[in-house]
Amino acid sequence: MSEILDTQVGAVRYLSFNRPAKMNALTRDMYAGLAHGLNEAAGDFGVRAVVITSEGDHFTAGNDIMDFMDNPPTSDSSEVGTFLAALLNFPKPLIAAVKGNAVGVGTTMLLHCDVVVAAPSANFSMPFASLGLVPEAGSTFLFPALVGYQRAARIFMTGESFGAEAAMEMGLVSEISSDALNAASKIAAQIAEQPPQAIINTKALLKARQHDSVAAVMRAEFEIFAMALQSDEAMGAFMKFMAKKGSS
Ligand code: COA
């Protein structure tokens, strides 16, 4: 069974993280599957919106820590880099349905979505610095732009998490629903009924102001991230995670 489920209902494509036993932690293969799914949906006239969702109780626990150690992504041609480029450049409406933990890239990818629906269980965190890393996916640009500098700095620097209500108040999500996938599907179906070229043009205009800045910030983040992955601080944090696993 694929760890990225790719299904279509009407004109809506669904990409679902399917590794619930590991809290949907994302491996290189999963990033490659997501990039492929997005790029394929971008070029398919039969797809008018994409919903990103997850199997099990959680959205994703972020990048797989073992993968970080075994195969650190060191260039933007890595699977993570290819996924982030596909996300940044995705021309059609992208809607996310989030439940449970959305760690790391599980939260930063939402900054690229057009609509995010959260379940009351949703819990967002970006503990990059706590792991000896730096924020990625353009989040050092997009998150302060959304919530203000101090709030972004505090969340990045403390690693503290926040729930669905706080995310709603920040503008990171636009609806809280006990059935987030159903609510996201309704929005996607509603958008899919609109004139498709007008929707693509609307998204391009909405994103135009920030696109090049985000691309430049992503490149800078990636360079520092790749170096940080090899650092003692990151190795120490990864070892701590492994030790916690070993002792439980
Ligand atoms: N990479 C690899 N495996 C992960 C993972 C990750 N990022 N997050 C969770 N898992 C695995 C756990 O190892 C565990 O697998 P196991 O049962 O085979 O040991 C399973 O998913 C469930 O996770 P667990 O830690 O037991 O759940 P929890 O409810 O106690 O804690 C978290 C949840 C999210 C707080 C904790 O899993 C965590 O800190 N994960 C790492 C998150 C992270 O730092 N991501 C990278 C961000 S850049």
PDB file of C-alpha atoms and ligand atoms in Angstrom:
ATOM      1  CA  MET A   1       0.000   0.000   0.000  1.00  0.00           C
ATOM      2  CA  SER A   2       1.384   3.399  -0.982  1.00  0.00           C
ATOM      3  CA  GLU A   3       2.248   5.805   1.809  1.00  0.00           C
ATOM      4  CA  ILE A   4       0.737   8.635  -0.215  1.00  0.00           C
ATOM      5  CA  LEU A   5      -2.792   7.796  -1.276  1.00  0.00           C
ATOM      6  CA  ASP A   6      -3.820   9.508  -4.496  1.00  0.00           C
ATOM      7  CA  THR A   7      -7.532   9.413  -5.282  1.00  0.00           C
ATOM      8  CA  GLN A   8     -10.016  11.531  -7.186  1.00  0.00           C
ATOM      9  CA  VAL A   9     -13.671  12.346  -6.595  1.00  0.00           C
ATOM     10  CA  GLY A  10     -15.197  14.400  -9.409  1.00  0.00           C
ATOM     11  CA  ALA A  11     -12.728  17.191 -10.164  1.00  0.00           C
ATOM     12  CA  VAL A  12     -11.089  17.056  -6.715  1.00  0.00           C
ATOM     13  CA  ARG A  13      -7.809  15.176  -6.214  1.00  0.00           C
ATOM     14  CA  TYR A  14      -6.992  13.901  -2.722  1.00  0.00           C
ATOM     15  CA  LEU A  15      -3.430  13.332  -1.536  1.00  0.00           C
ATOM     16  CA  SER A  16      -3.401  11.578   1.819  1.00  0.00           C
ATOM     17  CA  PHE A  17      -0.479  10.762   4.125  1.00  0.00           C
ATOM     18  CA  ASN A  18      -0.772   7.056   4.816  1.00  0.00           C
ATOM     19  CA  ARG A  19       1.756   6.015   7.436  1.00  0.00           C
ATOM     20  CA  PRO A  20      -0.368   6.203  10.577  1.00  0.00           C
ATOM     21  CA  ALA A  21       1.789   3.775  12.614  1.00  0.00           C
ATOM     22  CA  LYS A  22       4.571   6.393  12.449  1.00  0.00           C
ATOM     23  CA  MET A  23       2.220   9.320  12.917  1.00  0.00           C
ATOM     24  CA  ASN A  24       2.531   9.948   9.160  1.00  0.00           C
ATOM     25  CA  ALA A  25       6.170  11.069   9.539  1.00  0.00           C
ATOM     26  CA  LEU A  26       7.303  11.921   6.023  1.00  0.00           C
ATOM     27  CA  THR A  27      10.017   9.899   4.315  1.00  0.00           C
ATOM     28  CA  ARG A  28      11.886  10.731   1.118  1.00  0.00           C
ATOM     29  CA  ASP A  29       9.575   8.414  -0.820  1.00  0.00           C
ATOM     30  CA  MET A  30       6.541  10.205   0.595  1.00  0.00           C
ATOM     31  CA  TYR A  31       7.914  13.626  -0.412  1.00  0.00           C
ATOM     32  CA  ALA A  32       8.559  12.231  -3.892  1.00  0.00           C
ATOM     33  CA  GLY A  33       4.985  10.865  -3.982  1.00  0.00           C
ATOM     34  CA  LEU A  34       3.567  14.206  -2.893  1.00  0.00           C
ATOM     35  CA  ALA A  35       5.628  16.126  -5.466  1.00  0.00           C
ATOM     36  CA  HIS A  36       4.525  13.715  -8.170  1.00  0.00           C
ATOM     37  CA  GLY A  37       0.872  13.993  -7.084  1.00  0.00           C
ATOM     38  CA  LEU A  38       0.960  17.794  -7.096  1.00  0.00           C
ATOM     39  CA  ASN A  39       2.784  18.075 -10.425  1.00  0.00           C
ATOM     40  CA  GLU A  40       0.471  15.559 -12.018  1.00  0.00           C
ATOM     41  CA  ALA A  41      -2.624  17.353 -10.667  1.00  0.00           C
ATOM     42  CA  ALA A  42      -1.252  20.682 -11.937  1.00  0.00           C
ATOM     43  CA  GLY A  43      -1.142  19.355 -15.503  1.00  0.00           C
ATOM     44  CA  ASP A  44      -4.402  17.387 -15.450  1.00  0.00           C
ATOM     45  CA  PHE A  45      -7.362  19.321 -16.895  1.00  0.00           C
ATOM     46  CA  GLY A  46      -9.669  17.013 -14.953  1.00  0.00           C
ATOM     47  CA  VAL A  47      -8.361  18.298 -11.605  1.00  0.00           C
ATOM     48  CA  ARG A  48      -9.683  21.625 -10.351  1.00  0.00           C
ATOM     49  CA  ALA A  49      -8.635  21.469  -6.697  1.00  0.00           C
ATOM     50  CA  VAL A  50      -6.433  19.331  -4.474  1.00  0.00           C
ATOM     51  CA  VAL A  51      -7.110  18.365  -0.864  1.00  0.00           C
ATOM     52  CA  ILE A  52      -4.179  17.346   1.337  1.00  0.00           C
ATOM     53  CA  THR A  53      -5.296  15.076   4.151  1.00  0.00           C
ATOM     54  CA  SER A  54      -4.164  12.149   6.288  1.00  0.00           C
ATOM     55  CA  GLU A  55      -5.073   8.646   7.418  1.00  0.00           C
ATOM     56  CA  GLY A  56      -5.334   7.895  11.138  1.00  0.00           C
ATOM     57  CA  ASP A  57      -5.622  10.412  13.963  1.00  0.00           C
ATOM     58  CA  HIS A  58      -2.839  12.822  12.980  1.00  0.00           C
ATOM     59  CA  PHE A  59      -1.866  15.027  10.061  1.00  0.00           C
ATOM     60  CA  THR A  60       1.891  14.395  10.183  1.00  0.00           C
ATOM     61  CA  ALA A  61       4.716  14.309  12.760  1.00  0.00           C
ATOM     62  CA  GLY A  62       6.889  16.105  10.205  1.00  0.00           C
ATOM     63  CA  ASN A  63      10.000  14.816   8.550  1.00  0.00           C
ATOM     64  CA  ASP A  64      10.971  11.270   9.519  1.00  0.00           C
ATOM     65  CA  ILE A  65      13.834  11.706  11.973  1.00  0.00           C
ATOM     66  CA  MET A  66      15.585   8.495  10.934  1.00  0.00           C
ATOM     67  CA  ASP A  67      15.479   9.682   7.329  1.00  0.00           C
ATOM     68  CA  PHE A  68      17.017  12.995   8.414  1.00  0.00           C
ATOM     69  CA  MET A  69      19.909  11.043   9.902  1.00  0.00           C
ATOM     70  CA  ASP A  70      20.320   8.458   7.137  1.00  0.00           C
ATOM     71  CA  ASN A  71      19.642  10.618   4.080  1.00  0.00           C
ATOM     72  CA  PRO A  72      19.958  14.294   4.991  1.00  0.00           C
ATOM     73  CA  PRO A  73      18.475  16.455   2.217  1.00  0.00           C
ATOM     74  CA  THR A  74      21.387  18.651   1.215  1.00  0.00           C
ATOM     75  CA  SER A  75      20.208  20.183  -2.040  1.00  0.00           C
ATOM     76  CA  ASP A  76      17.022  21.597  -3.454  1.00  0.00           C
ATOM     77  CA  SER A  77      17.013  18.715  -5.954  1.00  0.00           C
ATOM     78  CA  SER A  78      16.361  16.335  -3.031  1.00  0.00           C
ATOM     79  CA  GLU A  79      12.882  14.876  -2.592  1.00  0.00           C
ATOM     80  CA  VAL A  80      12.050  17.502   0.054  1.00  0.00           C
ATOM     81  CA  GLY A  81      13.272  20.262  -2.277  1.00  0.00           C
ATOM     82  CA  THR A  82      11.219  18.897  -5.158  1.00  0.00           C
ATOM     83  CA  PHE A  83       8.116  18.750  -2.954  1.00  0.00           C
ATOM     84  CA  LEU A  84       8.610  22.314  -1.687  1.00  0.00           C
ATOM     85  CA  ALA A  85       9.049  23.595  -5.265  1.00  0.00           C
ATOM     86  CA  ALA A  86       5.853  21.782  -6.321  1.00  0.00           C
ATOM     87  CA  LEU A  87       4.043  23.310  -3.337  1.00  0.00           C
ATOM     88  CA  LEU A  88       5.297  26.842  -4.008  1.00  0.00           C
ATOM     89  CA  ASN A  89       4.399  26.671  -7.687  1.00  0.00           C
ATOM     90  CA  PHE A  90       1.151  24.715  -7.487  1.00  0.00           C
ATOM     91  CA  PRO A  91      -1.244  26.726  -9.655  1.00  0.00           C
ATOM     92  CA  LYS A  92      -4.603  25.328  -8.538  1.00  0.00           C
ATOM     93  CA  PRO A  93      -6.500  25.625  -5.253  1.00  0.00           C
ATOM     94  CA  LEU A  94      -4.857  23.651  -2.464  1.00  0.00           C
ATOM     95  CA  ILE A  95      -6.969  22.834   0.564  1.00  0.00           C
ATOM     96  CA  ALA A  96      -5.777  21.052   3.697  1.00  0.00           C
ATOM     97  CA  ALA A  97      -7.766  19.081   6.277  1.00  0.00           C
ATOM     98  CA  VAL A  98      -5.762  18.875   9.513  1.00  0.00           C
ATOM     99  CA  LYS A  99      -6.399  16.716  12.580  1.00  0.00           C
ATOM    100  CA  GLY A 100      -4.135  15.825  15.484  1.00  0.00           C
ATOM    101  CA  ASN A 101      -0.441  16.662  15.320  1.00  0.00           C
ATOM    102  CA  ALA A 102       0.883  18.828  12.502  1.00  0.00           C
ATOM    103  CA  VAL A 103       4.589  19.037  13.317  1.00  0.00           C
ATOM    104  CA  GLY A 104       7.310  20.858  11.384  1.00  0.00           C
ATOM    105  CA  VAL A 105       6.590  20.717   7.676  1.00  0.00           C
ATOM    106  CA  GLY A 106       3.091  19.576   8.696  1.00  0.00           C
ATOM    107  CA  THR A 107       2.507  23.166   9.779  1.00  0.00           C
ATOM    108  CA  THR A 108       4.787  25.034   7.360  1.00  0.00           C
ATOM    109  CA  MET A 109       3.179  23.454   4.292  1.00  0.00           C
ATOM    110  CA  LEU A 110      -0.146  24.963   5.419  1.00  0.00           C
ATOM    111  CA  LEU A 111       1.285  28.448   4.842  1.00  0.00           C
ATOM    112  CA  HIS A 112       1.151  27.605   1.107  1.00  0.00           C
ATOM    113  CA  CYS A 113      -2.413  26.313   1.107  1.00  0.00           C
ATOM    114  CA  ASP A 114      -5.332  28.434  -0.055  1.00  0.00           C
ATOM    115  CA  VAL A 115      -7.769  27.130   2.555  1.00  0.00           C
ATOM    116  CA  VAL A 116      -7.044  25.119   5.713  1.00  0.00           C
ATOM    117  CA  VAL A 117      -9.722  23.395   7.791  1.00  0.00           C
ATOM    118  CA  ALA A 118      -8.741  22.071  11.216  1.00  0.00           C
ATOM    119  CA  ALA A 119     -10.391  19.536  13.491  1.00  0.00           C
ATOM    120  CA  PRO A 120     -10.641  20.553  17.176  1.00  0.00           C
ATOM    121  CA  SER A 121      -7.861  17.987  17.826  1.00  0.00           C
ATOM    122  CA  ALA A 122      -5.385  19.826  15.577  1.00  0.00           C
ATOM    123  CA  ASN A 123      -2.129  20.754  17.269  1.00  0.00           C
ATOM    124  CA  PHE A 124       0.426  22.778  15.339  1.00  0.00           C
ATOM    125  CA  SER A 125       4.151  23.068  16.065  1.00  0.00           C
ATOM    126  CA  MET A 126       7.368  24.090  14.348  1.00  0.00           C
ATOM    127  CA  PRO A 127      10.101  22.849  16.713  1.00  0.00           C
ATOM    128  CA  PHE A 128      12.920  23.281  14.190  1.00  0.00           C
ATOM    129  CA  ALA A 129      15.192  25.272  16.502  1.00  0.00           C
ATOM    130  CA  SER A 130      14.544  22.797  19.344  1.00  0.00           C
ATOM    131  CA  LEU A 131      15.920  20.128  16.995  1.00  0.00           C
ATOM    132  CA  GLY A 132      19.014  22.185  16.179  1.00  0.00           C
ATOM    133  CA  LEU A 133      17.534  23.085  12.786  1.00  0.00           C
ATOM    134  CA  VAL A 134      15.989  26.169  11.206  1.00  0.00           C
ATOM    135  CA  PRO A 135      12.458  26.722   9.908  1.00  0.00           C
ATOM    136  CA  GLU A 136      11.889  25.789   6.249  1.00  0.00           C
ATOM    137  CA  ALA A 137       9.361  25.909   3.405  1.00  0.00           C
ATOM    138  CA  GLY A 138       9.530  29.697   3.285  1.00  0.00           C
ATOM    139  CA  SER A 139       8.085  29.865   6.789  1.00  0.00           C
ATOM    140  CA  THR A 140      10.622  32.434   8.027  1.00  0.00           C
ATOM    141  CA  PHE A 141       8.968  34.790   5.518  1.00  0.00           C
ATOM    142  CA  LEU A 142       5.384  33.546   5.451  1.00  0.00           C
ATOM    143  CA  PHE A 143       4.753  32.986   9.164  1.00  0.00           C
ATOM    144  CA  PRO A 144       5.763  36.457  10.438  1.00  0.00           C
ATOM    145  CA  ALA A 145       3.865  37.945   7.481  1.00  0.00           C
ATOM    146  CA  LEU A 146       0.779  36.124   8.738  1.00  0.00           C
ATOM    147  CA  VAL A 147       1.025  36.538  12.499  1.00  0.00           C
ATOM    148  CA  GLY A 148       3.508  39.387  13.098  1.00  0.00           C
ATOM    149  CA  TYR A 149       7.211  39.254  13.886  1.00  0.00           C
ATOM    150  CA  GLN A 150       7.128  38.728  17.658  1.00  0.00           C
ATOM    151  CA  ARG A 151       4.529  36.030  17.659  1.00  0.00           C
ATOM    152  CA  ALA A 152       6.388  34.157  14.907  1.00  0.00           C
ATOM    153  CA  ALA A 153       9.742  34.577  16.670  1.00  0.00           C
ATOM    154  CA  ARG A 154       8.272  33.341  19.941  1.00  0.00           C
ATOM    155  CA  ILE A 155       6.748  30.228  18.366  1.00  0.00           C
ATOM    156  CA  PHE A 156       9.896  29.434  16.357  1.00  0.00           C
ATOM    157  CA  MET A 157      12.249  30.098  19.272  1.00  0.00           C
ATOM    158  CA  THR A 158      10.340  28.322  22.053  1.00  0.00           C
ATOM    159  CA  GLY A 159       9.083  25.445  19.891  1.00  0.00           C
ATOM    160  CA  GLU A 160       5.709  25.810  21.657  1.00  0.00           C
ATOM    161  CA  SER A 161       2.664  24.290  20.017  1.00  0.00           C
ATOM    162  CA  PHE A 162      -0.770  25.832  19.532  1.00  0.00           C
ATOM    163  CA  GLY A 163      -4.253  24.479  18.966  1.00  0.00           C
ATOM    164  CA  ALA A 164      -7.014  24.913  16.423  1.00  0.00           C
ATOM    165  CA  GLU A 165      -8.565  28.000  18.064  1.00  0.00           C
ATOM    166  CA  ALA A 166      -5.232  29.849  18.142  1.00  0.00           C
ATOM    167  CA  ALA A 167      -4.530  28.815  14.547  1.00  0.00           C
ATOM    168  CA  MET A 168      -7.917  30.170  13.536  1.00  0.00           C
ATOM    169  CA  GLU A 169      -7.290  33.448  15.294  1.00  0.00           C
ATOM    170  CA  MET A 170      -3.879  33.733  13.561  1.00  0.00           C
ATOM    171  CA  GLY A 171      -5.431  33.140  10.135  1.00  0.00           C
ATOM    172  CA  LEU A 172      -3.510  29.880   9.624  1.00  0.00           C
ATOM    173  CA  VAL A 173      -6.842  28.063   9.346  1.00  0.00           C
ATOM    174  CA  SER A 174     -10.177  29.453   8.225  1.00  0.00           C
ATOM    175  CA  GLU A 175     -12.567  26.900   9.734  1.00  0.00           C
ATOM    176  CA  ILE A 176     -12.708  24.460  12.625  1.00  0.00           C
ATOM    177  CA  SER A 177     -14.846  21.407  11.983  1.00  0.00           C
ATOM    178  CA  SER A 178     -15.282  18.122  13.828  1.00  0.00           C
ATOM    179  CA  ASP A 179     -15.185  16.525  10.362  1.00  0.00           C
ATOM    180  CA  ALA A 180     -12.353  18.518   8.799  1.00  0.00           C
ATOM    181  CA  LEU A 181     -12.076  16.320   5.716  1.00  0.00           C
ATOM    182  CA  ASN A 182     -15.774  16.615   4.955  1.00  0.00           C
ATOM    183  CA  ALA A 183     -15.670  20.391   5.408  1.00  0.00           C
ATOM    184  CA  ALA A 184     -12.538  20.639   3.213  1.00  0.00           C
ATOM    185  CA  SER A 185     -14.195  18.450   0.566  1.00  0.00           C
ATOM    186  CA  LYS A 186     -17.243  20.723   0.460  1.00  0.00           C
ATOM    187  CA  ILE A 187     -15.050  23.802  -0.038  1.00  0.00           C
ATOM    188  CA  ALA A 188     -13.006  22.011  -2.719  1.00  0.00           C
ATOM    189  CA  ALA A 189     -16.170  20.913  -4.544  1.00  0.00           C
ATOM    190  CA  GLN A 190     -17.554  24.450  -4.360  1.00  0.00           C
ATOM    191  CA  ILE A 191     -14.338  25.874  -5.842  1.00  0.00           C
ATOM    192  CA  ALA A 192     -14.238  23.108  -8.470  1.00  0.00           C
ATOM    193  CA  GLU A 193     -17.581  24.341  -9.809  1.00  0.00           C
ATOM    194  CA  GLN A 194     -16.170  27.787 -10.516  1.00  0.00           C
ATOM    195  CA  PRO A 195     -14.715  28.759 -13.926  1.00  0.00           C
ATOM    196  CA  PRO A 196     -11.294  27.027 -13.746  1.00  0.00           C
ATOM    197  CA  GLN A 197      -9.146  29.570 -15.579  1.00  0.00           C
ATOM    198  CA  ALA A 198     -10.560  32.405 -13.447  1.00  0.00           C
ATOM    199  CA  ILE A 199      -9.625  30.422 -10.335  1.00  0.00           C
ATOM    200  CA  ILE A 200      -6.074  29.773 -11.572  1.00  0.00           C
ATOM    201  CA  ASN A 201      -5.668  33.460 -12.463  1.00  0.00           C
ATOM    202  CA  THR A 202      -7.061  34.522  -9.081  1.00  0.00           C
ATOM    203  CA  LYS A 203      -4.583  32.289  -7.243  1.00  0.00           C
ATOM    204  CA  ALA A 204      -1.688  33.545  -9.396  1.00  0.00           C
ATOM    205  CA  LEU A 205      -2.626  37.155  -8.554  1.00  0.00           C
ATOM    206  CA  LEU A 206      -3.036  36.391  -4.841  1.00  0.00           C
ATOM    207  CA  LYS A 207       0.405  34.753  -4.702  1.00  0.00           C
ATOM    208  CA  ALA A 208       2.240  37.070  -7.130  1.00  0.00           C
ATOM    209  CA  ARG A 209       3.305  39.626  -4.523  1.00  0.00           C
ATOM    210  CA  GLN A 210       5.174  37.062  -2.439  1.00  0.00           C
ATOM    211  CA  HIS A 211       6.208  34.334  -4.885  1.00  0.00           C
ATOM    212  CA  ASP A 212       9.756  35.448  -5.700  1.00  0.00           C
ATOM    213  CA  SER A 213      10.496  36.489  -2.115  1.00  0.00           C
ATOM    214  CA  VAL A 214       9.345  33.105  -0.834  1.00  0.00           C
ATOM    215  CA  ALA A 215      11.447  31.297  -3.449  1.00  0.00           C
ATOM    216  CA  ALA A 216      14.548  33.275  -2.397  1.00  0.00           C
ATOM    217  CA  VAL A 217      13.899  32.701   1.313  1.00  0.00           C
ATOM    218  CA  MET A 218      13.348  28.988   0.680  1.00  0.00           C
ATOM    219  CA  ARG A 219      16.757  28.740  -1.010  1.00  0.00           C
ATOM    220  CA  ALA A 220      18.461  30.482   1.922  1.00  0.00           C
ATOM    221  CA  GLU A 221      16.592  28.340   4.463  1.00  0.00           C
ATOM    222  CA  PHE A 222      17.555  25.199   2.581  1.00  0.00           C
ATOM    223  CA  GLU A 223      21.271  26.062   2.613  1.00  0.00           C
ATOM    224  CA  ILE A 224      21.292  26.723   6.351  1.00  0.00           C
ATOM    225  CA  PHE A 225      19.013  23.746   7.034  1.00  0.00           C
ATOM    226  CA  ALA A 226      21.385  21.399   5.156  1.00  0.00           C
ATOM    227  CA  MET A 227      24.321  22.612   7.249  1.00  0.00           C
ATOM    228  CA  ALA A 228      22.328  22.474  10.484  1.00  0.00           C
ATOM    229  CA  LEU A 229      21.351  18.852   9.792  1.00  0.00           C
ATOM    230  CA  GLN A 230      25.027  17.876  10.114  1.00  0.00           C
ATOM    231  CA  SER A 231      25.532  19.885  13.309  1.00  0.00           C
ATOM    232  CA  ASP A 232      26.166  18.552  16.800  1.00  0.00           C
ATOM    233  CA  GLU A 233      23.016  20.342  17.967  1.00  0.00           C
ATOM    234  CA  ALA A 234      20.831  18.434  15.481  1.00  0.00           C
ATOM    235  CA  MET A 235      22.592  15.106  16.051  1.00  0.00           C
ATOM    236  CA  GLY A 236      22.092  15.537  19.797  1.00  0.00           C
ATOM    237  CA  ALA A 237      18.366  16.243  19.352  1.00  0.00           C
ATOM    238  CA  PHE A 238      17.876  13.279  16.994  1.00  0.00           C
ATOM    239  CA  MET A 239      19.706  10.975  19.404  1.00  0.00           C
ATOM    240  CA  LYS A 240      17.442  12.179  22.192  1.00  0.00           C
ATOM    241  CA  PHE A 241      14.376  11.273  20.111  1.00  0.00           C
ATOM    242  CA  MET A 242      15.840   7.831  19.350  1.00  0.00           C
ATOM    243  CA  ALA A 243      16.692   7.293  23.023  1.00  0.00           C
ATOM    244  CA  LYS A 244      13.118   8.182  24.037  1.00  0.00           C
ATOM    245  CA  LYS A 245      11.861   5.581  21.563  1.00  0.00           C
ATOM    246  CA  GLY A 246      14.301   2.993  22.877  1.00  0.00           C
ATOM    247  CA  SER A 247      13.258   3.550  26.483  1.00  0.00           C
ATOM    248  CA  SER A 248       9.480   3.420  25.850  1.00  0.00           C
TER     249      SER A 248
HETATM  250  N1  COA B   1      10.116  10.541  12.629  1.00  0.00           N
HETATM  251  C1  COA B   1      10.096   9.203  12.756  1.00  0.00           C
HETATM  252  N2  COA B   1       9.204   8.552  13.518  1.00  0.00           N
HETATM  253  C2  COA B   1       8.294   9.289  14.169  1.00  0.00           C
HETATM  254  C3  COA B   1       8.260  10.693  14.083  1.00  0.00           C
HETATM  255  C4  COA B   1       9.227  11.316  13.262  1.00  0.00           C
HETATM  256  N3  COA B   1       9.235  12.633  13.071  1.00  0.00           N
HETATM  257  N4  COA B   1       7.262  11.146  14.870  1.00  0.00           N
HETATM  258  C5  COA B   1       6.681  10.086  15.419  1.00  0.00           C
HETATM  259  N5  COA B   1       7.294   8.962  14.992  1.00  0.00           N
HETATM  260  C6  COA B   1       6.955   7.568  15.342  1.00  0.00           C
HETATM  261  C7  COA B   1       7.453   7.231  16.745  1.00  0.00           C
HETATM  262  O1  COA B   1       8.799   6.802  16.695  1.00  0.00           O
HETATM  263  C8  COA B   1       6.497   6.122  17.111  1.00  0.00           C
HETATM  264  O2  COA B   1       6.895   4.942  16.440  1.00  0.00           O
HETATM  265  P1  COA B   1       7.105   3.564  17.290  1.00  0.00           P
HETATM  266  O3  COA B   1       5.751   3.283  17.868  1.00  0.00           O
HETATM  267  O4  COA B   1       7.544   2.577  16.260  1.00  0.00           O
HETATM  268  O5  COA B   1       8.138   3.874  18.332  1.00  0.00           O
HETATM  269  C9  COA B   1       5.192   6.565  16.471  1.00  0.00           C
HETATM  270  O6  COA B   1       5.552   7.450  15.410  1.00  0.00           O
HETATM  271  C10 COA B   1       4.271   7.306  17.427  1.00  0.00           C
HETATM  272  O7  COA B   1       5.002   8.382  17.986  1.00  0.00           O
HETATM  273  P2  COA B   1       5.196   8.608  19.589  1.00  0.00           P
HETATM  274  O8  COA B   1       6.426   9.436  19.787  1.00  0.00           O
HETATM  275  O9  COA B   1       5.155   7.300  20.283  1.00  0.00           O
HETATM  276  O10 COA B   1       3.876   9.429  19.922  1.00  0.00           O
HETATM  277  P3  COA B   1       3.667  10.477  21.108  1.00  0.00           P
HETATM  278  O11 COA B   1       2.190  10.760  21.103  1.00  0.00           O
HETATM  279  O12 COA B   1       4.301   9.992  22.373  1.00  0.00           O
HETATM  280  O13 COA B   1       4.467  11.797  20.677  1.00  0.00           O
HETATM  281  C11 COA B   1       5.174  13.536  19.129  1.00  0.00           C
HETATM  282  C12 COA B   1       4.060  12.532  19.521  1.00  0.00           C
HETATM  283  C13 COA B   1       4.779  14.184  17.799  1.00  0.00           C
HETATM  284  C14 COA B   1       5.330  14.595  20.235  1.00  0.00           C
HETATM  285  C15 COA B   1       6.504  12.746  18.993  1.00  0.00           C
HETATM  286  O14 COA B   1       6.293  11.614  18.178  1.00  0.00           O
HETATM  287  C16 COA B   1       7.613  13.559  18.390  1.00  0.00           C
HETATM  288  O15 COA B   1       8.189  14.399  19.034  1.00  0.00           O
HETATM  289  N6  COA B   1       7.940  13.258  17.124  1.00  0.00           N
HETATM  290  C17 COA B   1       8.997  13.951  16.416  1.00  0.00           C
HETATM  291  C18 COA B   1       8.428  15.211  15.797  1.00  0.00           C
HETATM  292  C19 COA B   1       9.508  15.970  15.096  1.00  0.00           C
HETATM  293  O16 COA B   1      10.431  16.445  15.719  1.00  0.00           O
HETATM  294  N7  COA B   1       9.398  16.060  13.752  1.00  0.00           N
HETATM  295  C20 COA B   1      10.384  16.715  12.930  1.00  0.00           C
HETATM  296  C21 COA B   1      10.022  18.148  12.790  1.00  0.00           C
HETATM  297  S1  COA B   1      11.205  18.978  11.774  1.00  0.00           S
END
